[in-house]
PDB file of C-alpha atoms in Angstrom:
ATOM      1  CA  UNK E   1      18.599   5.794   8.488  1.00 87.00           C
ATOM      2  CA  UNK E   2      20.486   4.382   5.482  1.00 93.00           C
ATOM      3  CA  UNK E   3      20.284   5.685   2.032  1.00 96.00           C
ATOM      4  CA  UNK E   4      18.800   2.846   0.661  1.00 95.00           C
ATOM      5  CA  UNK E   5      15.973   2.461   3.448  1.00 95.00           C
ATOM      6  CA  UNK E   6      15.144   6.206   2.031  1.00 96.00           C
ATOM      7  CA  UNK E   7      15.245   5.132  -1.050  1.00 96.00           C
ATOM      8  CA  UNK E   8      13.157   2.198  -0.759  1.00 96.00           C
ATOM      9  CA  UNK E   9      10.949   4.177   1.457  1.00 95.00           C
ATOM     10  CA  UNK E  10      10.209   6.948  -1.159  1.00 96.00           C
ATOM     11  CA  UNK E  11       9.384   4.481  -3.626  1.00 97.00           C
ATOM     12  CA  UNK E  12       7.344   2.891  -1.672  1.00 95.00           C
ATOM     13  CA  UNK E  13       4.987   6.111  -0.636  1.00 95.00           C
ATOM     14  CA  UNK E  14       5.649   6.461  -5.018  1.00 97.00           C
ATOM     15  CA  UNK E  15       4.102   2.950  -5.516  1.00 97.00           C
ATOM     16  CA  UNK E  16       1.467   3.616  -3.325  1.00 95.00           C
ATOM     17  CA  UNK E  17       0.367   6.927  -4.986  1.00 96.00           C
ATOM     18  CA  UNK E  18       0.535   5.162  -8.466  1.00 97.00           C
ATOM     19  CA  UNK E  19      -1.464   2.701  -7.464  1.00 97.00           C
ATOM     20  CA  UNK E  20      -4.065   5.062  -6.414  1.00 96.00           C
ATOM     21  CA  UNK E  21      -3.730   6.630  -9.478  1.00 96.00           C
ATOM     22  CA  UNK E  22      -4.799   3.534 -11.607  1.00 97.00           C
ATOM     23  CA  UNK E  23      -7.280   2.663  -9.713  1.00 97.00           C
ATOM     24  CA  UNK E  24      -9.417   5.243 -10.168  1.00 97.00           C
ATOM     25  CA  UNK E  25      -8.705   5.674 -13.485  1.00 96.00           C
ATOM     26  CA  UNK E  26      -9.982   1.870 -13.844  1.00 96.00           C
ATOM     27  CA  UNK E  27     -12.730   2.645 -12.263  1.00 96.00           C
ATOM     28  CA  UNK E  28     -13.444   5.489 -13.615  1.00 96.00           C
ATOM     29  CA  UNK E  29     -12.320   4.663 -17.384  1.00 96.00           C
ATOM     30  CA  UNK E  30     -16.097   4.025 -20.093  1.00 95.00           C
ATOM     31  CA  UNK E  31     -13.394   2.881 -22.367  1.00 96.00           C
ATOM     32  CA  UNK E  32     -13.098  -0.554 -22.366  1.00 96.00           C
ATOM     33  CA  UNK E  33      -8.987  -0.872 -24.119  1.00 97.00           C
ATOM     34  CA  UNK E  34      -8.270   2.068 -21.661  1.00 97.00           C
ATOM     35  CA  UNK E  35      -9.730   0.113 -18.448  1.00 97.00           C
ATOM     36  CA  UNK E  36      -7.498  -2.642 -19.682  1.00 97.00           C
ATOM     37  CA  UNK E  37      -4.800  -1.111 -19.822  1.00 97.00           C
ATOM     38  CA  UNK E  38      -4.941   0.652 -16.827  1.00 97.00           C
ATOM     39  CA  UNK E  39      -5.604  -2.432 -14.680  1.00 97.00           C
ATOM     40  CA  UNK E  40      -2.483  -3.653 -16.522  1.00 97.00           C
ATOM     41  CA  UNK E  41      -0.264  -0.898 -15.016  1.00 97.00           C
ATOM     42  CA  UNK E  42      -2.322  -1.531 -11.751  1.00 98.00           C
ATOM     43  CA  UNK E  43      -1.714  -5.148 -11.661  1.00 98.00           C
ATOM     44  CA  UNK E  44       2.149  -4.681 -12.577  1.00 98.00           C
ATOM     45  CA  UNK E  45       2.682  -1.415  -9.813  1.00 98.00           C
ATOM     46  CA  UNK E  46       0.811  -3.535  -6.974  1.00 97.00           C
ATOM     47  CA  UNK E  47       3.863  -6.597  -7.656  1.00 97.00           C
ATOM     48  CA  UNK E  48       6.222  -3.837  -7.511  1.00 97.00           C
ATOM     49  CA  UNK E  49       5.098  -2.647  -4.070  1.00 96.00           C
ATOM     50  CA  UNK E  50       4.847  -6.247  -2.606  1.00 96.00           C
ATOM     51  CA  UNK E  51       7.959  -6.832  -4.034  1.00 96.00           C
ATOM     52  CA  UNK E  52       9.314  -3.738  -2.237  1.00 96.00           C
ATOM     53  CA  UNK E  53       7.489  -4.384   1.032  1.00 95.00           C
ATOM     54  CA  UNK E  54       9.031  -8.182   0.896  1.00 95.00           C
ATOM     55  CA  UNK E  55      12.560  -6.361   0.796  1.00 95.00           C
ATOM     56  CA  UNK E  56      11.923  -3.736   3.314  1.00 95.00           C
ATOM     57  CA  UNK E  57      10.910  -5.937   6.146  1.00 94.00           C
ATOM     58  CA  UNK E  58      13.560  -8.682   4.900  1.00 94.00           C
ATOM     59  CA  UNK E  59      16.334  -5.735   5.871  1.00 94.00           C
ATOM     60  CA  UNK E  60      13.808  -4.747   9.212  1.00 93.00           C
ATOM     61  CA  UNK E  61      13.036  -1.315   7.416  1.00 93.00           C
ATOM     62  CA  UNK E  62       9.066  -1.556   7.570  1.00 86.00           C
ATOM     63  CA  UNK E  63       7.475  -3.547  10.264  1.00 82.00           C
ATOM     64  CA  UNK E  64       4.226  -3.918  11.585  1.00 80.00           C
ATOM     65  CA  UNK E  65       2.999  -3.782  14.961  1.00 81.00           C
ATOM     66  CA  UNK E  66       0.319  -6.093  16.105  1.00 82.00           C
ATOM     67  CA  UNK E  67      -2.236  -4.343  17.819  1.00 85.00           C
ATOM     68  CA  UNK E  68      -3.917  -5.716  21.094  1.00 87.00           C
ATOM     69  CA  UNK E  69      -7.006  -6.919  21.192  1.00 87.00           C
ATOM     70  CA  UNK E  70      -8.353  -5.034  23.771  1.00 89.00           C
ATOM     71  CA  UNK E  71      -7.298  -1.436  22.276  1.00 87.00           C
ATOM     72  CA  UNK E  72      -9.303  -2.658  19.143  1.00 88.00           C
ATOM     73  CA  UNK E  73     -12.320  -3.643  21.729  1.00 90.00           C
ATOM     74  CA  UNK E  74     -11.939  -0.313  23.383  1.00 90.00           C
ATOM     75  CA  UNK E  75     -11.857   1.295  20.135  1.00 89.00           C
ATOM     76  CA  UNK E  76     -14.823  -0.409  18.626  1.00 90.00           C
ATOM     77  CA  UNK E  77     -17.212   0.394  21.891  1.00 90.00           C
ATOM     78  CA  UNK E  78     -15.997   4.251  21.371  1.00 91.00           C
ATOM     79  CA  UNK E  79     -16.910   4.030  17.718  1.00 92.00           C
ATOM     80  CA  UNK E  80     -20.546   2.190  18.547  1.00 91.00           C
ATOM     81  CA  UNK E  81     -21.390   4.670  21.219  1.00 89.00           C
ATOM     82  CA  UNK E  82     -21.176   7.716  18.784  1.00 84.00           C
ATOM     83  CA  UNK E  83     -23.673   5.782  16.623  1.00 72.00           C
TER      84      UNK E  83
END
């Protein structure tokens, strides 16, 4: 692994925790300048991390594996059988 696919890594997980962060503080803010504000730093971290995702999987550092149908079918009868 590269330096920069660390790097870009770490800041991604960072983006990610920041963006729980505001979140709950918008939800969570009675204020109604505060809420602003904080969906204002939500809206601008949650760019950032798309913008971070776009570049990691442009370079083949993040990537997503499809899932097959049939492990989500098998997964979905074990979940309705404990219910």
């Amino acid at each position: 692994m590269s330096k920069d696919q660390l790097l870009m890594e770490n800041y991604l997980l960072l983006l990610k925790s920041t963006v729980e962060v505001y979140v709950h503080g918008t939800l969570e803010s009675s204020n109604v300048d505060m809420r602003s504000l904080l969906k204002r730093g939500l809206d601008e971290t949650m760019k950032h991390q798309a913008n971070t995702y776009d570049e990691m999987t442009k370079y083949g550092w993040y990537t997503i594996n499809n899932i097959e149908s049939k492990s989500v079918k098998k997964t979905l009868k074990t979940i309705e059988s404990k219910n």
